[in-house]
Amino acid sequence: MKALVLSGGAGTRLRPITHTSAKQLVPVANKPVLFYGLEAIAEAGITDVGIIVGDTAQEIREAVGDGSALGIDVTYIPQDEPRGLAHAVLIARDFLGDDDFVMYLGDNFIVGGITGLVEEFRAERPEAQILLTKVPNPTAFGVAELDAEGRVAALEEKPKEPKSDLALVGVYLFTPAVHEAVRSIEPSWRGELEITHAIQWLIDNGRDVRSTIISGYWKDTGNVTDMLEVNRSVLETLQPSTEGTVDDSSEIIGRVRIEAGAQVTSSRIVGPVVIGAGSVVTDAYIGPFTSVSEGCRIEDSEIEYSIVLRGASISGVRRVEASLIGRDVEVTPAPRNPSAHRLVLGDHSKVQISS
């Protein structure tokens, strides 16, 4: 069995971060989102992995390499531009051959991995198996309609009037039957070859399409709000450790990981928090659910529930929260503008003015 991982999207919802960085490489708890998916694939016993890459191909290649560090063997498959998930299957035909495969969206995050799902698919071997989860806003996803017996009856991509609240999670399992399906469909109104249309083709042609409804944690990390929420979820499982240095005037509370070469001076850190290698924290407060990447500087500032990317600095800022700070960013206080009070006061007045 092989894996096809999609890492070619533009990441428009994460701009401006993704103007200069692949969305799949934005770190969660100081590890790229993409790596969590690749590790889940390796844990499921799949080592032959094709990665669809686009404009950020070079950055993905530099981060993942040949995959050996993650226990996989990687083949890169270029895509000239995002043309839909089914198009990714189409252009990966030579790599996939006649093997079964799991397709995994590189910016998705699933707690608990996919090992059980893969084992179930290997044992039963339907033509397709999809993951579903209940969502409050189904219009933003591919949506599945199940029949009375729980079988997949129909799929619709981002429907204006959804027939259920069951959204497709970004993990799909297929036999080679899907190759005929992706060759048989036409582009949607979005100009893309939709994987939902390919799966619907399988259903319409009497093929065995099954679903698994997951109740565990799943997020599409395509926007800042979800990225911060995934970061929070991962940090909840953080194992505390101190490989850097912490002076006696600092206070470390709860689950905090301070990586090698990091320095914490005269600061208070309330976990769960991770401080990346070589980062310097001075006269600062770092609150729960914050990830500070490597080589950062936080001084005379407060930050909480945020992600700070490599090489960023925050200095003299009173409070930062629910933020995603990009690489090599500098955050400093704005200069104080001269202020004046114009007053017309009657006799015997009393006035209090904050300085």
Tab-separated table of C-alpha atoms in Angstrom:
chain	number	residue	atom	x	y	z
A	1	MET	CA	0.000	0.000	0.000
A	2	LYS	CA	1.212	3.500	-0.850
A	3	ALA	CA	0.420	7.018	0.319
A	4	LEU	CA	-0.270	10.163	-1.684
A	5	VAL	CA	0.215	13.357	0.318
A	6	LEU	CA	-1.034	16.668	-1.078
A	7	SER	CA	1.250	19.624	-0.389
A	8	GLY	CA	0.707	21.785	-3.437
A	9	GLY	CA	-1.984	24.217	-2.281
A	10	ALA	CA	-1.417	27.965	-2.167
A	11	GLY	CA	-2.678	28.471	1.386
A	12	THR	CA	-4.577	31.668	0.647
A	13	ARG	CA	-6.382	31.596	4.007
A	14	LEU	CA	-3.049	31.762	5.851
A	15	ARG	CA	-1.730	34.801	4.025
A	16	PRO	CA	0.492	36.741	4.504
A	17	ILE	CA	2.409	33.837	6.135
A	18	THR	CA	2.037	31.722	2.993
A	19	HIS	CA	3.300	34.436	0.667
A	20	THR	CA	6.775	33.294	1.716
A	21	SER	CA	6.244	29.867	3.271
A	22	ALA	CA	4.401	26.626	2.510
A	23	LYS	CA	1.258	26.303	4.615
A	24	GLN	CA	2.098	22.648	5.314
A	25	LEU	CA	5.343	23.738	6.998
A	26	VAL	CA	3.825	26.186	9.475
A	27	PRO	CA	4.849	24.636	12.812
A	28	VAL	CA	2.521	23.272	15.469
A	29	ALA	CA	4.338	22.830	18.792
A	30	ASN	CA	7.516	23.581	16.794
A	31	LYS	CA	6.990	20.785	14.256
A	32	PRO	CA	5.571	21.347	10.742
A	33	VAL	CA	1.947	20.276	10.312
A	34	LEU	CA	2.995	18.131	7.349
A	35	PHE	CA	5.288	16.037	9.559
A	36	TYR	CA	2.400	14.900	11.771
A	37	GLY	CA	0.690	13.414	8.728
A	38	LEU	CA	3.868	11.774	7.423
A	39	GLU	CA	4.534	10.268	10.842
A	40	ALA	CA	0.963	8.918	10.987
A	41	ILE	CA	1.484	7.299	7.582
A	42	ALA	CA	4.745	5.688	8.718
A	43	GLU	CA	3.105	4.447	11.929
A	44	ALA	CA	0.441	2.756	9.786
A	45	GLY	CA	3.200	0.741	8.113
A	46	ILE	CA	3.215	2.650	4.818
A	47	THR	CA	6.674	3.663	3.642
A	48	ASP	CA	6.262	4.406	-0.087
A	49	VAL	CA	4.996	8.011	-0.129
A	50	GLY	CA	4.364	10.359	-3.052
A	51	ILE	CA	4.141	14.067	-2.241
A	52	ILE	CA	2.305	16.394	-4.626
A	53	VAL	CA	4.181	19.715	-4.722
A	54	GLY	CA	3.515	23.070	-6.370
A	55	ASP	CA	5.045	26.536	-6.095
A	56	THR	CA	6.595	25.735	-2.702
A	57	ALA	CA	8.206	22.527	-3.942
A	58	GLN	CA	11.761	23.551	-3.054
A	59	GLU	CA	10.830	24.391	0.525
A	60	ILE	CA	8.953	21.101	0.956
A	61	ARG	CA	11.914	19.188	-0.476
A	62	GLU	CA	14.359	20.903	1.864
A	63	ALA	CA	12.215	20.135	4.895
A	64	VAL	CA	11.312	16.510	4.119
A	65	GLY	CA	14.318	15.405	2.070
A	66	ASP	CA	14.170	11.772	1.023
A	67	GLY	CA	11.922	10.995	4.007
A	68	SER	CA	14.406	8.698	5.727
A	69	ALA	CA	14.357	10.776	8.925
A	70	LEU	CA	10.615	10.090	9.123
A	71	GLY	CA	10.885	6.412	8.240
A	72	ILE	CA	9.510	6.754	4.707
A	73	ASP	CA	10.750	6.802	1.101
A	74	VAL	CA	9.533	9.943	-0.691
A	75	THR	CA	8.833	10.550	-4.378
A	76	TYR	CA	8.004	14.154	-5.367
A	77	ILE	CA	5.280	14.686	-7.963
A	78	PRO	CA	5.069	18.235	-9.438
A	79	GLN	CA	1.693	19.858	-10.087
A	80	ASP	CA	1.735	23.023	-12.203
A	81	GLU	CA	-1.141	24.537	-10.226
A	82	PRO	CA	-3.867	23.285	-7.860
A	83	ARG	CA	-6.478	21.670	-10.076
A	84	GLY	CA	-8.415	19.615	-7.517
A	85	LEU	CA	-7.783	16.506	-5.448
A	86	ALA	CA	-8.838	14.171	-8.235
A	87	HIS	CA	-6.291	15.848	-10.510
A	88	ALA	CA	-3.599	14.952	-7.985
A	89	VAL	CA	-4.609	11.300	-8.284
A	90	LEU	CA	-4.561	11.643	-12.068
A	91	ILE	CA	-1.000	12.950	-12.264
A	92	ALA	CA	0.234	10.428	-9.674
A	93	ARG	CA	-0.873	7.445	-11.786
A	94	ASP	CA	2.635	6.261	-12.624
A	95	PHE	CA	3.728	6.461	-8.987
A	96	LEU	CA	0.613	4.715	-7.649
A	97	GLY	CA	0.574	1.942	-10.228
A	98	ASP	CA	-1.965	-0.739	-9.348
A	99	ASP	CA	-1.483	-0.445	-5.597
A	100	ASP	CA	-4.058	0.519	-3.004
A	101	PHE	CA	-3.285	3.880	-1.448
A	102	VAL	CA	-4.225	6.383	1.211
A	103	MET	CA	-4.570	10.006	0.137
A	104	TYR	CA	-3.748	12.464	2.924
A	105	LEU	CA	-4.112	16.244	2.765
A	106	GLY	CA	-0.852	17.691	4.062
A	107	ASP	CA	-2.450	20.488	6.082
A	108	ASN	CA	-4.862	18.215	7.972
A	109	PHE	CA	-4.354	17.143	11.552
A	110	ILE	CA	-5.924	14.017	13.055
A	111	VAL	CA	-5.313	13.006	16.658
A	112	GLY	CA	-4.675	9.285	17.005
A	113	GLY	CA	-3.291	8.708	13.527
A	114	ILE	CA	-4.710	6.478	10.785
A	115	THR	CA	-3.380	3.030	11.696
A	116	GLY	CA	-6.792	1.596	12.641
A	117	LEU	CA	-8.368	2.986	9.483
A	118	VAL	CA	-5.658	1.493	7.268
A	119	GLU	CA	-5.965	-1.908	8.953
A	120	GLU	CA	-9.747	-1.871	8.460
A	121	PHE	CA	-9.347	-0.973	4.787
A	122	ARG	CA	-6.761	-3.696	4.201
A	123	ALA	CA	-9.069	-6.263	5.761
A	124	GLU	CA	-12.289	-5.254	3.954
A	125	ARG	CA	-10.920	-3.619	0.778
A	126	PRO	CA	-13.873	-1.570	-0.485
A	127	GLU	CA	-13.187	0.480	-3.619
A	128	ALA	CA	-13.132	3.606	-1.481
A	129	GLN	CA	-13.302	4.471	2.188
A	130	ILE	CA	-13.793	8.005	3.459
A	131	LEU	CA	-13.580	9.647	6.867
A	132	LEU	CA	-16.448	11.810	8.052
A	133	THR	CA	-16.947	14.076	11.034
A	134	LYS	CA	-19.806	16.292	12.181
A	135	VAL	CA	-19.151	20.012	11.672
A	136	PRO	CA	-21.181	23.147	12.477
A	137	ASN	CA	-20.496	24.725	9.055
A	138	PRO	CA	-20.863	22.009	6.394
A	139	THR	CA	-21.061	24.549	3.543
A	140	ALA	CA	-17.271	24.930	3.819
A	141	PHE	CA	-16.558	21.229	3.144
A	142	GLY	CA	-17.338	18.263	1.002
A	143	VAL	CA	-20.488	16.786	2.567
A	144	ALA	CA	-21.707	13.173	2.626
A	145	GLU	CA	-25.285	11.938	2.702
A	146	LEU	CA	-25.794	8.467	4.184
A	147	ASP	CA	-28.702	6.126	3.561
A	148	ALA	CA	-30.778	4.406	6.255
A	149	GLU	CA	-28.180	1.634	6.587
A	150	GLY	CA	-25.339	4.131	6.965
A	151	ARG	CA	-23.896	3.595	3.483
A	152	VAL	CA	-22.634	6.555	1.444
A	153	ALA	CA	-25.498	7.604	-0.828
A	154	ALA	CA	-24.214	10.899	-2.209
A	155	LEU	CA	-21.438	13.467	-1.913
A	156	GLU	CA	-21.461	17.168	-2.645
A	157	GLU	CA	-18.601	19.656	-2.647
A	158	LYS	CA	-19.219	22.813	-0.553
A	159	PRO	CA	-23.025	22.710	-0.950
A	160	LYS	CA	-25.085	25.859	-0.476
A	161	GLU	CA	-27.819	23.765	1.129
A	162	PRO	CA	-26.127	20.767	2.780
A	163	LYS	CA	-28.168	17.588	3.251
A	164	SER	CA	-26.174	16.585	6.334
A	165	ASP	CA	-23.570	17.903	8.762
A	166	LEU	CA	-21.076	15.166	7.895
A	167	ALA	CA	-17.935	16.657	6.359
A	168	LEU	CA	-15.206	14.752	4.584
A	169	VAL	CA	-11.992	14.657	6.569
A	170	GLY	CA	-8.837	15.003	4.479
A	171	VAL	CA	-7.978	11.283	4.450
A	172	TYR	CA	-9.226	8.888	1.757
A	173	LEU	CA	-8.416	5.239	0.985
A	174	PHE	CA	-8.704	3.801	-2.505
A	175	THR	CA	-8.140	0.709	-4.585
A	176	PRO	CA	-6.987	1.171	-8.222
A	177	ALA	CA	-10.690	1.486	-9.165
A	178	VAL	CA	-10.431	5.212	-8.457
A	179	HIS	CA	-8.218	5.734	-11.513
A	180	GLU	CA	-11.122	5.006	-13.848
A	181	ALA	CA	-13.274	7.363	-11.788
A	182	VAL	CA	-10.893	10.352	-12.015
A	183	ARG	CA	-10.572	9.843	-15.773
A	184	SER	CA	-14.360	9.818	-16.151
A	185	ILE	CA	-15.305	13.103	-14.466
A	186	GLU	CA	-15.351	16.686	-15.735
A	187	PRO	CA	-14.080	19.821	-13.962
A	188	SER	CA	-16.532	21.402	-11.539
A	189	TRP	CA	-17.797	24.983	-11.638
A	190	ARG	CA	-14.583	25.839	-9.759
A	191	GLY	CA	-12.558	24.516	-12.686
A	192	GLU	CA	-11.202	21.639	-10.586
A	193	LEU	CA	-11.431	17.875	-10.724
A	194	GLU	CA	-13.213	17.161	-7.441
A	195	ILE	CA	-12.487	13.974	-5.517
A	196	THR	CA	-16.107	14.061	-4.336
A	197	HIS	CA	-17.187	13.725	-7.981
A	198	ALA	CA	-14.847	10.771	-8.469
A	199	ILE	CA	-16.221	9.032	-5.379
A	200	GLN	CA	-19.774	9.799	-6.540
A	201	TRP	CA	-18.890	8.168	-9.869
A	202	LEU	CA	-17.878	5.035	-7.959
A	203	ILE	CA	-21.195	5.086	-6.073
A	204	ASP	CA	-23.219	5.639	-9.260
A	205	ASN	CA	-21.443	2.705	-10.898
A	206	GLY	CA	-22.254	0.312	-8.088
A	207	ARG	CA	-18.844	0.268	-6.464
A	208	ASP	CA	-18.373	-0.336	-2.745
A	209	VAL	CA	-17.850	3.017	-1.005
A	210	ARG	CA	-17.762	3.020	2.784
A	211	SER	CA	-17.380	5.637	5.470
A	212	THR	CA	-16.061	5.889	8.994
A	213	ILE	CA	-17.382	8.618	11.261
A	214	ILE	CA	-14.661	9.823	13.583
A	215	SER	CA	-15.385	11.471	16.898
A	216	GLY	CA	-11.777	12.284	17.694
A	217	TYR	CA	-10.003	15.541	17.081
A	218	TRP	CA	-9.609	16.721	13.481
A	219	LYS	CA	-8.710	20.083	12.034
A	220	ASP	CA	-8.011	21.515	8.621
A	221	THR	CA	-5.221	23.938	9.532
A	222	GLY	CA	-5.986	26.227	6.614
A	223	ASN	CA	-6.600	29.355	8.689
A	224	VAL	CA	-5.036	31.058	11.697
A	225	THR	CA	-7.874	30.231	14.102
A	226	ASP	CA	-7.650	26.498	13.397
A	227	MET	CA	-3.853	26.582	13.422
A	228	LEU	CA	-3.851	28.059	16.929
A	229	GLU	CA	-6.428	25.508	18.051
A	230	VAL	CA	-4.318	22.610	16.748
A	231	ASN	CA	-1.288	24.103	18.480
A	232	ARG	CA	-3.292	24.166	21.710
A	233	SER	CA	-4.356	20.549	21.251
A	234	VAL	CA	-0.813	19.301	20.657
A	235	LEU	CA	0.615	21.290	23.563
A	236	GLU	CA	-1.941	19.612	25.851
A	237	THR	CA	0.125	16.424	25.430
A	238	LEU	CA	3.510	18.121	25.901
A	239	GLN	CA	6.123	16.326	27.984
A	240	PRO	CA	8.046	18.900	30.054
A	241	SER	CA	11.825	19.081	29.776
A	242	THR	CA	14.590	21.609	30.243
A	243	GLU	CA	17.578	21.313	27.928
A	244	GLY	CA	18.298	25.050	27.875
A	245	THR	CA	19.129	27.323	30.813
A	246	VAL	CA	16.748	28.953	33.290
A	247	ASP	CA	18.071	31.421	35.883
A	248	ASP	CA	17.012	31.481	39.542
A	249	SER	CA	14.861	34.593	39.108
A	250	SER	CA	12.591	32.876	36.569
A	251	GLU	CA	9.443	30.904	37.356
A	252	ILE	CA	8.416	27.863	35.322
A	253	ILE	CA	4.885	26.572	35.974
A	254	GLY	CA	3.251	23.495	34.461
A	255	ARG	CA	4.301	21.633	31.317
A	256	VAL	CA	7.072	23.615	29.680
A	257	ARG	CA	9.668	22.351	27.218
A	258	ILE	CA	12.804	24.461	26.891
A	259	GLU	CA	14.930	23.184	24.037
A	260	ALA	CA	18.707	23.063	23.798
A	261	GLY	CA	20.488	26.408	23.783
A	262	ALA	CA	17.421	28.401	24.848
A	263	GLN	CA	17.909	30.920	27.671
A	264	VAL	CA	15.229	32.097	30.100
A	265	THR	CA	16.094	35.040	32.349
A	266	SER	CA	13.920	36.930	34.873
A	267	SER	CA	10.766	35.579	33.242
A	268	ARG	CA	7.570	33.706	34.076
A	269	ILE	CA	6.418	30.867	31.837
A	270	VAL	CA	3.075	29.142	32.423
A	271	GLY	CA	2.622	25.972	30.378
A	272	PRO	CA	1.882	24.267	28.247
A	273	VAL	CA	4.603	26.153	26.364
A	274	VAL	CA	7.519	25.178	24.138
A	275	ILE	CA	10.583	27.405	23.764
A	276	GLY	CA	12.658	26.568	20.708
A	277	ALA	CA	16.378	25.933	20.483
A	278	GLY	CA	18.542	29.018	20.811
A	279	SER	CA	15.678	31.347	21.719
A	280	VAL	CA	16.175	34.024	24.375
A	281	VAL	CA	13.430	35.007	26.823
A	282	THR	CA	14.181	37.965	29.084
A	283	ASP	CA	11.939	39.902	31.516
A	284	ALA	CA	8.919	38.367	29.838
A	285	TYR	CA	5.705	36.490	30.524
A	286	ILE	CA	4.813	33.575	28.223
A	287	GLY	CA	1.358	32.161	28.873
A	288	PRO	CA	-0.360	28.870	28.089
A	289	PHE	CA	-0.605	27.356	24.602
A	290	THR	CA	2.301	29.285	23.131
A	291	SER	CA	4.940	27.857	20.789
A	292	VAL	CA	8.115	29.865	20.338
A	293	SER	CA	10.258	28.499	17.519
A	294	GLU	CA	14.042	28.404	17.308
A	295	GLY	CA	16.209	31.512	17.358
A	296	CYS	CA	13.515	33.864	18.661
A	297	ARG	CA	13.837	36.715	21.153
A	298	ILE	CA	11.085	37.653	23.596
A	299	GLU	CA	11.963	40.478	25.979
A	300	ASP	CA	10.014	42.841	28.207
A	301	SER	CA	6.785	41.490	26.679
A	302	GLU	CA	3.755	39.305	27.355
A	303	ILE	CA	2.472	36.662	24.940
A	304	GLU	CA	-0.137	33.917	25.224
A	305	TYR	CA	-2.009	31.433	22.997
A	306	SER	CA	0.221	32.182	20.018
A	307	ILE	CA	2.694	30.715	17.553
A	308	VAL	CA	6.000	32.506	16.976
A	309	LEU	CA	8.018	31.347	13.980
A	310	ARG	CA	11.765	31.075	13.547
A	311	GLY	CA	13.915	34.137	14.178
A	312	ALA	CA	11.099	36.467	15.259
A	313	SER	CA	11.562	39.038	18.027
A	314	ILE	CA	9.016	40.678	20.335
A	315	SER	CA	10.385	43.481	22.455
A	316	GLY	CA	8.682	45.926	24.803
A	317	VAL	CA	5.154	44.893	23.850
A	318	ARG	CA	2.634	44.868	26.639
A	319	ARG	CA	0.385	42.036	25.463
A	320	VAL	CA	0.171	39.710	22.446
A	321	GLU	CA	-2.378	36.907	22.242
A	322	ALA	CA	-4.104	34.646	19.683
A	323	SER	CA	-1.435	35.584	17.135
A	324	LEU	CA	0.660	33.933	14.440
A	325	ILE	CA	4.006	35.738	14.149
A	326	GLY	CA	5.981	34.976	10.977
A	327	ARG	CA	9.646	34.232	10.460
A	328	ASP	CA	12.158	36.992	11.260
A	329	VAL	CA	9.359	39.388	12.230
A	330	GLU	CA	10.142	42.274	14.591
A	331	VAL	CA	7.374	43.425	16.927
A	332	THR	CA	8.092	46.603	18.927
A	333	PRO	CA	6.001	49.356	20.552
A	334	ALA	CA	4.785	52.214	18.412
A	335	PRO	CA	6.405	55.569	19.254
A	336	ARG	CA	4.353	57.667	21.609
A	337	ASN	CA	2.722	60.612	19.933
A	338	PRO	CA	2.832	63.951	21.760
A	339	SER	CA	-0.488	64.465	23.488
A	340	ALA	CA	-2.203	67.494	24.902
A	341	HIS	CA	-5.431	68.301	26.699
A	342	ARG	CA	-7.475	71.307	25.656
A	343	LEU	CA	-9.623	72.488	28.532
A	344	VAL	CA	-12.269	75.094	29.183
A	345	LEU	CA	-12.955	74.837	32.916
A	346	GLY	CA	-15.330	76.802	35.028
A	347	ASP	CA	-14.414	78.259	38.396
A	348	HIS	CA	-13.736	75.827	41.258
A	349	SER	CA	-13.556	72.807	38.916
A	350	LYS	CA	-11.746	69.599	39.845
A	351	VAL	CA	-10.216	67.563	36.991
A	352	GLN	CA	-8.389	64.228	37.044
A	353	ILE	CA	-6.142	63.490	34.038
A	354	SER	CA	-4.224	60.241	33.643
A	355	SER	CA	-0.572	60.830	32.954
